[in-house]
PDB file of C-alpha atoms and ligand atoms in Angstrom:
ATOM      1  CA  UNK A   1       0.005   0.033  -0.091  1.00  0.00           C
ATOM      2  CA  UNK A   2       1.357   3.420  -0.862  1.00  0.00           C
ATOM      3  CA  UNK A   3      -0.660   5.041   1.876  1.00  0.00           C
ATOM      4  CA  UNK A   4       1.138   4.806   5.158  1.00  0.00           C
ATOM      5  CA  UNK A   5      -1.847   4.341   7.194  1.00  0.00           C
ATOM      6  CA  UNK A   6      -3.406   1.738   5.040  1.00  0.00           C
ATOM      7  CA  UNK A   7      -0.040  -0.096   5.077  1.00  0.00           C
ATOM      8  CA  UNK A   8      -0.124  -0.092   8.883  1.00  0.00           C
ATOM      9  CA  UNK A   9      -3.546  -1.927   9.051  1.00  0.00           C
ATOM     10  CA  UNK A  10      -3.546  -5.513  10.306  1.00  0.00           C
ATOM     11  CA  UNK A  11      -4.705  -8.172   7.846  1.00  0.00           C
ATOM     12  CA  UNK A  12      -8.100  -8.372   9.735  1.00  0.00           C
ATOM     13  CA  UNK A  13      -8.504  -4.552   9.672  1.00  0.00           C
ATOM     14  CA  UNK A  14      -7.680  -4.506   5.916  1.00  0.00           C
ATOM     15  CA  UNK A  15     -10.185  -7.289   5.307  1.00  0.00           C
ATOM     16  CA  UNK A  16     -13.035  -5.163   6.983  1.00  0.00           C
ATOM     17  CA  UNK A  17     -12.099  -2.115   4.846  1.00  0.00           C
ATOM     18  CA  UNK A  18     -10.986  -3.623   1.587  1.00  0.00           C
ATOM     19  CA  UNK A  19     -14.431  -4.009  -0.111  1.00  0.00           C
ATOM     20  CA  UNK A  20     -15.047  -0.283   0.552  1.00  0.00           C
ATOM     21  CA  UNK A  21     -11.784   1.139  -0.809  1.00  0.00           C
ATOM     22  CA  UNK A  22     -11.958   2.661  -4.200  1.00  0.00           C
ATOM     23  CA  UNK A  23      -9.056   4.215  -6.086  1.00  0.00           C
ATOM     24  CA  UNK A  24      -9.730   7.683  -7.549  1.00  0.00           C
ATOM     25  CA  UNK A  25      -7.791  10.443  -9.304  1.00  0.00           C
ATOM     26  CA  UNK A  26      -8.065  14.115  -8.436  1.00  0.00           C
ATOM     27  CA  UNK A  27      -6.825  17.319 -10.123  1.00  0.00           C
ATOM     28  CA  UNK A  28      -4.970  20.105  -8.483  1.00  0.00           C
ATOM     29  CA  UNK A  29      -7.493  22.627  -6.781  1.00  0.00           C
ATOM     30  CA  UNK A  30     -10.390  20.131  -6.753  1.00  0.00           C
ATOM     31  CA  UNK A  31     -12.415  20.682  -3.590  1.00  0.00           C
ATOM     32  CA  UNK A  32     -13.086  17.403  -1.548  1.00  0.00           C
ATOM     33  CA  UNK A  33     -15.562  19.114   0.912  1.00  0.00           C
ATOM     34  CA  UNK A  34     -16.389  22.498   2.260  1.00  0.00           C
ATOM     35  CA  UNK A  35     -16.326  23.806   5.827  1.00  0.00           C
ATOM     36  CA  UNK A  36     -19.513  22.791   7.790  1.00  0.00           C
ATOM     37  CA  UNK A  37     -20.602  20.370   5.051  1.00  0.00           C
ATOM     38  CA  UNK A  38     -21.519  16.829   5.828  1.00  0.00           C
ATOM     39  CA  UNK A  39     -18.620  14.509   4.823  1.00  0.00           C
ATOM     40  CA  UNK A  40     -19.525  11.287   2.978  1.00  0.00           C
ATOM     41  CA  UNK A  41     -15.963   9.889   2.249  1.00  0.00           C
ATOM     42  CA  UNK A  42     -12.750   9.661   3.790  1.00  0.00           C
ATOM     43  CA  UNK A  43      -9.561  10.090   1.637  1.00  0.00           C
ATOM     44  CA  UNK A  44      -6.338   8.067   1.920  1.00  0.00           C
ATOM     45  CA  UNK A  45      -3.879   9.852  -0.442  1.00  0.00           C
ATOM     46  CA  UNK A  46      -1.436   7.631  -2.200  1.00  0.00           C
ATOM     47  CA  UNK A  47      -0.064  10.365  -4.626  1.00  0.00           C
ATOM     48  CA  UNK A  48      -2.216  13.433  -4.211  1.00  0.00           C
ATOM     49  CA  UNK A  49      -1.641  15.988  -1.351  1.00  0.00           C
ATOM     50  CA  UNK A  50      -4.549  17.625   0.401  1.00  0.00           C
ATOM     51  CA  UNK A  51      -4.599  20.971   2.084  1.00  0.00           C
ATOM     52  CA  UNK A  52      -6.992  21.619   4.846  1.00  0.00           C
ATOM     53  CA  UNK A  53      -7.726  25.398   4.714  1.00  0.00           C
ATOM     54  CA  UNK A  54      -9.732  27.789   6.755  1.00  0.00           C
ATOM     55  CA  UNK A  55     -11.842  30.148   4.740  1.00  0.00           C
ATOM     56  CA  UNK A  56     -12.677  33.707   5.666  1.00  0.00           C
ATOM     57  CA  UNK A  57     -15.736  35.792   4.831  1.00  0.00           C
ATOM     58  CA  UNK A  58     -13.457  38.048   2.675  1.00  0.00           C
ATOM     59  CA  UNK A  59     -12.808  34.994   0.392  1.00  0.00           C
ATOM     60  CA  UNK A  60      -9.273  34.400   1.726  1.00  0.00           C
ATOM     61  CA  UNK A  61      -8.162  30.965   2.758  1.00  0.00           C
ATOM     62  CA  UNK A  62      -5.189  29.948   4.933  1.00  0.00           C
ATOM     63  CA  UNK A  63      -3.813  26.546   5.414  1.00  0.00           C
ATOM     64  CA  UNK A  64      -4.207  24.705   8.752  1.00  0.00           C
ATOM     65  CA  UNK A  65      -2.782  21.354   7.748  1.00  0.00           C
ATOM     66  CA  UNK A  66      -1.405  19.389   4.793  1.00  0.00           C
ATOM     67  CA  UNK A  67      -2.071  15.556   4.502  1.00  0.00           C
ATOM     68  CA  UNK A  68      -0.608  13.161   1.943  1.00  0.00           C
ATOM     69  CA  UNK A  69       0.514   9.602   1.716  1.00  0.00           C
ATOM     70  CA  UNK A  70       1.308   9.695   5.495  1.00  0.00           C
ATOM     71  CA  UNK A  71      -2.371  10.119   6.490  1.00  0.00           C
ATOM     72  CA  UNK A  72      -6.048  10.292   5.927  1.00  0.00           C
ATOM     73  CA  UNK A  73      -8.443  13.205   5.415  1.00  0.00           C
ATOM     74  CA  UNK A  74     -11.836  13.293   7.094  1.00  0.00           C
ATOM     75  CA  UNK A  75     -11.403  10.444   9.655  1.00  0.00           C
ATOM     76  CA  UNK A  76     -12.688  12.356  12.724  1.00  0.00           C
ATOM     77  CA  UNK A  77     -15.689  13.348  10.754  1.00  0.00           C
ATOM     78  CA  UNK A  78     -16.213   9.683   9.822  1.00  0.00           C
ATOM     79  CA  UNK A  79     -16.001   8.556  13.493  1.00  0.00           C
ATOM     80  CA  UNK A  80     -18.395  11.123  14.720  1.00  0.00           C
ATOM     81  CA  UNK A  81     -20.033  14.413  13.845  1.00  0.00           C
ATOM     82  CA  UNK A  82     -19.696  14.013  10.068  1.00  0.00           C
ATOM     83  CA  UNK A  83     -19.138  17.740   9.612  1.00  0.00           C
ATOM     84  CA  UNK A  84     -16.015  19.082   8.015  1.00  0.00           C
ATOM     85  CA  UNK A  85     -14.060  21.680  10.163  1.00  0.00           C
ATOM     86  CA  UNK A  86     -12.277  23.090   7.223  1.00  0.00           C
ATOM     87  CA  UNK A  87     -12.273  23.048   3.341  1.00  0.00           C
ATOM     88  CA  UNK A  88     -10.391  20.156   1.820  1.00  0.00           C
ATOM     89  CA  UNK A  89      -8.702  21.002  -1.458  1.00  0.00           C
ATOM     90  CA  UNK A  90      -6.231  19.141  -3.630  1.00  0.00           C
ATOM     91  CA  UNK A  91      -3.025  20.836  -3.546  1.00  0.00           C
ATOM     92  CA  UNK A  92      -1.173  18.509  -5.723  1.00  0.00           C
ATOM     93  CA  UNK A  93      -3.164  16.281  -8.127  1.00  0.00           C
ATOM     94  CA  UNK A  94      -2.815  12.487  -7.994  1.00  0.00           C
ATOM     95  CA  UNK A  95      -4.357   9.252  -6.672  1.00  0.00           C
ATOM     96  CA  UNK A  96      -6.340   8.727  -3.545  1.00  0.00           C
ATOM     97  CA  UNK A  97      -8.089   5.733  -2.097  1.00  0.00           C
ATOM     98  CA  UNK A  98     -11.583   6.775  -1.198  1.00  0.00           C
ATOM     99  CA  UNK A  99     -13.571   5.041   1.558  1.00  0.00           C
ATOM    100  CA  UNK A 100     -17.315   5.446   2.570  1.00  0.00           C
ATOM    101  CA  UNK A 101     -17.477   7.068   6.042  1.00  0.00           C
ATOM    102  CA  UNK A 102     -20.083   4.483   7.408  1.00  0.00           C
ATOM    103  CA  UNK A 103     -17.768   1.639   6.318  1.00  0.00           C
ATOM    104  CA  UNK A 104     -14.835   3.233   8.098  1.00  0.00           C
ATOM    105  CA  UNK A 105     -16.814   3.895  11.216  1.00  0.00           C
ATOM    106  CA  UNK A 106     -18.234   0.377  11.311  1.00  0.00           C
ATOM    107  CA  UNK A 107     -14.656  -1.060  10.829  1.00  0.00           C
ATOM    108  CA  UNK A 108     -13.294   1.269  13.480  1.00  0.00           C
ATOM    109  CA  UNK A 109     -16.046   0.099  15.974  1.00  0.00           C
ATOM    110  CA  UNK A 110     -15.161  -3.525  15.342  1.00  0.00           C
ATOM    111  CA  UNK A 111     -11.320  -2.959  15.837  1.00  0.00           C
ATOM    112  CA  UNK A 112      -9.946  -1.103  18.786  1.00  0.00           C
ATOM    113  CA  UNK A 113      -6.554  -1.098  16.925  1.00  0.00           C
ATOM    114  CA  UNK A 114      -7.997   0.666  13.978  1.00  0.00           C
ATOM    115  CA  UNK A 115      -9.891   3.117  16.124  1.00  0.00           C
ATOM    116  CA  UNK A 116      -6.706   3.952  18.045  1.00  0.00           C
ATOM    117  CA  UNK A 117      -4.718   4.525  14.804  1.00  0.00           C
ATOM    118  CA  UNK A 118      -7.323   6.854  13.399  1.00  0.00           C
ATOM    119  CA  UNK A 119      -7.490   8.857  16.740  1.00  0.00           C
ATOM    120  CA  UNK A 120      -3.718   9.145  16.841  1.00  0.00           C
ATOM    121  CA  UNK A 121      -3.658  10.359  13.263  1.00  0.00           C
ATOM    122  CA  UNK A 122      -6.330  13.004  13.911  1.00  0.00           C
ATOM    123  CA  UNK A 123      -4.112  14.224  16.740  1.00  0.00           C
ATOM    124  CA  UNK A 124      -1.346  14.640  14.336  1.00  0.00           C
ATOM    125  CA  UNK A 125      -3.544  16.835  12.134  1.00  0.00           C
ATOM    126  CA  UNK A 126      -4.634  18.828  15.226  1.00  0.00           C
ATOM    127  CA  UNK A 127      -0.969  19.176  16.116  1.00  0.00           C
ATOM    128  CA  UNK A 128      -0.223  20.604  12.635  1.00  0.00           C
ATOM    129  CA  UNK A 129      -3.049  23.159  13.019  1.00  0.00           C
ATOM    130  CA  UNK A 130      -1.920  24.235  16.385  1.00  0.00           C
ATOM    131  CA  UNK A 131       1.603  24.580  15.188  1.00  0.00           C
ATOM    132  CA  UNK A 132       0.434  26.512  12.192  1.00  0.00           C
ATOM    133  CA  UNK A 133      -1.318  29.051  14.532  1.00  0.00           C
ATOM    134  CA  UNK A 134       1.885  29.485  16.564  1.00  0.00           C
ATOM    135  CA  UNK A 135       4.020  29.773  13.296  1.00  0.00           C
ATOM    136  CA  UNK A 136       1.719  32.435  11.785  1.00  0.00           C
ATOM    137  CA  UNK A 137       1.902  34.524  14.982  1.00  0.00           C
ATOM    138  CA  UNK A 138       5.647  34.280  15.743  1.00  0.00           C
ATOM    139  CA  UNK A 139       7.682  33.362  12.820  1.00  0.00           C
ATOM    140  CA  UNK A 140       9.042  35.020   9.774  1.00  0.00           C
ATOM    141  CA  UNK A 141       7.653  34.497   6.289  1.00  0.00           C
ATOM    142  CA  UNK A 142      10.938  33.156   5.029  1.00  0.00           C
ATOM    143  CA  UNK A 143      11.058  30.514   7.670  1.00  0.00           C
ATOM    144  CA  UNK A 144       7.394  29.646   7.134  1.00  0.00           C
ATOM    145  CA  UNK A 145       7.838  29.324   3.292  1.00  0.00           C
ATOM    146  CA  UNK A 146      10.820  26.992   3.923  1.00  0.00           C
ATOM    147  CA  UNK A 147       8.559  24.954   6.275  1.00  0.00           C
ATOM    148  CA  UNK A 148       5.813  24.796   3.635  1.00  0.00           C
ATOM    149  CA  UNK A 149       8.096  23.759   0.813  1.00  0.00           C
ATOM    150  CA  UNK A 150       9.752  21.061   2.916  1.00  0.00           C
ATOM    151  CA  UNK A 151       6.384  19.609   3.928  1.00  0.00           C
ATOM    152  CA  UNK A 152       5.125  19.741   0.378  1.00  0.00           C
ATOM    153  CA  UNK A 153       8.254  18.074  -0.856  1.00  0.00           C
ATOM    154  CA  UNK A 154       8.101  15.280   1.869  1.00  0.00           C
ATOM    155  CA  UNK A 155       4.481  14.558   0.739  1.00  0.00           C
ATOM    156  CA  UNK A 156       4.926  14.763  -2.986  1.00  0.00           C
ATOM    157  CA  UNK A 157       8.202  12.971  -2.974  1.00  0.00           C
ATOM    158  CA  UNK A 158       9.472  15.422  -5.657  1.00  0.00           C
ATOM    159  CA  UNK A 159      11.732  18.358  -5.713  1.00  0.00           C
ATOM    160  CA  UNK A 160       9.487  20.023  -8.426  1.00  0.00           C
ATOM    161  CA  UNK A 161       6.596  21.770  -6.949  1.00  0.00           C
ATOM    162  CA  UNK A 162       3.928  23.371  -9.268  1.00  0.00           C
ATOM    163  CA  UNK A 163       2.813  26.381  -7.126  1.00  0.00           C
ATOM    164  CA  UNK A 164       2.178  29.983  -8.094  1.00  0.00           C
ATOM    165  CA  UNK A 165       3.210  32.875  -5.927  1.00  0.00           C
ATOM    166  CA  UNK A 166      -0.426  33.646  -5.472  1.00  0.00           C
ATOM    167  CA  UNK A 167      -1.243  30.163  -4.199  1.00  0.00           C
ATOM    168  CA  UNK A 168       1.770  30.305  -1.806  1.00  0.00           C
ATOM    169  CA  UNK A 169       0.571  33.633  -0.469  1.00  0.00           C
ATOM    170  CA  UNK A 170      -2.880  32.257   0.148  1.00  0.00           C
ATOM    171  CA  UNK A 171      -1.587  29.135   1.922  1.00  0.00           C
ATOM    172  CA  UNK A 172       0.706  31.216   4.235  1.00  0.00           C
ATOM    173  CA  UNK A 173      -1.754  34.035   4.738  1.00  0.00           C
ATOM    174  CA  UNK A 174       0.688  36.792   3.265  1.00  0.00           C
ATOM    175  CA  UNK A 175       0.708  39.131   0.416  1.00  0.00           C
ATOM    176  CA  UNK A 176       1.950  37.925  -2.998  1.00  0.00           C
ATOM    177  CA  UNK A 177       4.708  40.572  -2.880  1.00  0.00           C
ATOM    178  CA  UNK A 178       6.015  39.116   0.370  1.00  0.00           C
ATOM    179  CA  UNK A 179       6.221  35.608  -1.185  1.00  0.00           C
ATOM    180  CA  UNK A 180       7.991  37.184  -4.267  1.00  0.00           C
ATOM    181  CA  UNK A 181      10.565  38.866  -2.056  1.00  0.00           C
ATOM    182  CA  UNK A 182      11.233  35.804   0.099  1.00  0.00           C
ATOM    183  CA  UNK A 183      11.323  33.448  -2.953  1.00  0.00           C
ATOM    184  CA  UNK A 184      13.847  35.743  -4.550  1.00  0.00           C
ATOM    185  CA  UNK A 185      16.025  35.562  -1.405  1.00  0.00           C
ATOM    186  CA  UNK A 186      15.897  31.794  -1.349  1.00  0.00           C
ATOM    187  CA  UNK A 187      16.764  31.677  -4.955  1.00  0.00           C
ATOM    188  CA  UNK A 188      19.614  33.934  -4.556  1.00  0.00           C
ATOM    189  CA  UNK A 189      20.898  31.719  -1.761  1.00  0.00           C
ATOM    190  CA  UNK A 190      20.763  28.740  -4.218  1.00  0.00           C
ATOM    191  CA  UNK A 191      17.975  26.967  -2.198  1.00  0.00           C
ATOM    192  CA  UNK A 192      15.280  26.996  -4.786  1.00  0.00           C
ATOM    193  CA  UNK A 193      14.862  27.864  -8.434  1.00  0.00           C
ATOM    194  CA  UNK A 194      11.558  29.815  -9.123  1.00  0.00           C
ATOM    195  CA  UNK A 195       9.986  30.253 -12.636  1.00  0.00           C
ATOM    196  CA  UNK A 196       6.425  30.768 -13.729  1.00  0.00           C
ATOM    197  CA  UNK A 197       4.437  28.829 -11.153  1.00  0.00           C
ATOM    198  CA  UNK A 198       7.095  26.256 -10.736  1.00  0.00           C
ATOM    199  CA  UNK A 199       9.482  25.866  -7.787  1.00  0.00           C
ATOM    200  CA  UNK A 200      12.452  23.511  -7.852  1.00  0.00           C
ATOM    201  CA  UNK A 201      13.981  22.595  -4.611  1.00  0.00           C
ATOM    202  CA  UNK A 202      17.795  22.644  -5.079  1.00  0.00           C
ATOM    203  CA  UNK A 203      19.034  22.410  -1.503  1.00  0.00           C
ATOM    204  CA  UNK A 204      16.622  20.800   0.925  1.00  0.00           C
ATOM    205  CA  UNK A 205      19.272  20.792   3.655  1.00  0.00           C
ATOM    206  CA  UNK A 206      19.627  24.489   3.437  1.00  0.00           C
ATOM    207  CA  UNK A 207      15.786  24.918   3.640  1.00  0.00           C
ATOM    208  CA  UNK A 208      15.797  22.795   6.813  1.00  0.00           C
ATOM    209  CA  UNK A 209      18.553  25.061   8.264  1.00  0.00           C
ATOM    210  CA  UNK A 210      16.538  28.138   7.443  1.00  0.00           C
ATOM    211  CA  UNK A 211      13.116  26.931   8.457  1.00  0.00           C
ATOM    212  CA  UNK A 212      11.608  27.471  11.939  1.00  0.00           C
ATOM    213  CA  UNK A 213      11.166  24.838  14.656  1.00  0.00           C
ATOM    214  CA  UNK A 214       7.615  24.147  13.555  1.00  0.00           C
ATOM    215  CA  UNK A 215       8.673  21.727  10.810  1.00  0.00           C
ATOM    216  CA  UNK A 216      10.744  19.463  13.170  1.00  0.00           C
ATOM    217  CA  UNK A 217       8.066  19.763  15.927  1.00  0.00           C
ATOM    218  CA  UNK A 218       5.284  18.430  13.749  1.00  0.00           C
ATOM    219  CA  UNK A 219       7.533  15.722  12.256  1.00  0.00           C
ATOM    220  CA  UNK A 220       8.537  14.589  15.860  1.00  0.00           C
ATOM    221  CA  UNK A 221       4.985  14.524  17.118  1.00  0.00           C
ATOM    222  CA  UNK A 222       3.986  12.471  14.049  1.00  0.00           C
ATOM    223  CA  UNK A 223       6.749   9.921  14.844  1.00  0.00           C
ATOM    224  CA  UNK A 224       5.755   9.689  18.465  1.00  0.00           C
ATOM    225  CA  UNK A 225       1.951   9.164  17.624  1.00  0.00           C
ATOM    226  CA  UNK A 226       2.196   6.993  14.456  1.00  0.00           C
ATOM    227  CA  UNK A 227       5.749   5.781  14.609  1.00  0.00           C
ATOM    228  CA  UNK A 228       5.261   3.292  17.408  1.00  0.00           C
ATOM    229  CA  UNK A 229       2.418   1.656  15.455  1.00  0.00           C
ATOM    230  CA  UNK A 230       4.822   0.894  12.655  1.00  0.00           C
ATOM    231  CA  UNK A 231       7.269  -0.890  14.890  1.00  0.00           C
TER     232      UNK A 231
HETATM  233 ZN1   ZN B 301       7.158  28.205  12.494  1.00  0.00          ZN
END
């Protein structure tokens, strides 16, 4: 399984879910669900990357968390509530395994191990959102852009990231001109190459040295919550 969580399922949990897992393809900027909307499916990305964004009445949206092949989108809504707390948009197009929420809930109620895995995963999404709030309040745009690019690179498995400056500005909640200035600085330092809506990561190690603590903090929490399941 290319999705880490599906790969962690025991044979019996996988047997419960397998009949309800359907492969699907999504394009960049597709919307999976809107805030406050009833969720009908959960999404296990295998190639696509999903952004969970908070929308404002002015039309702006700011990213709270990013989920890819390391996780699942919509699990807490599947377990209870069924209401999306954010908008789910496809940040990078690709494959996703889609599961009906009732099937996931029924399987989780039959398997304490699966339920625990889903709850732990939802904690990692919550941790990302909390860290993003602290990051937005306290850290510089340059460090935040480095963090964002590193996370997108980890989830896409590629050094080539197809994002416009407008999109990056939206995700980070800053003006496009700020993104332009910071991207220019990173390019001058040889960390990235930027051209017409395409970013190429040239030196990931340097990005790690220039990002804030938030990148490492979220990674470490993820390893503590999900890592032990893997062992
Ligand atoms: Zn930060």
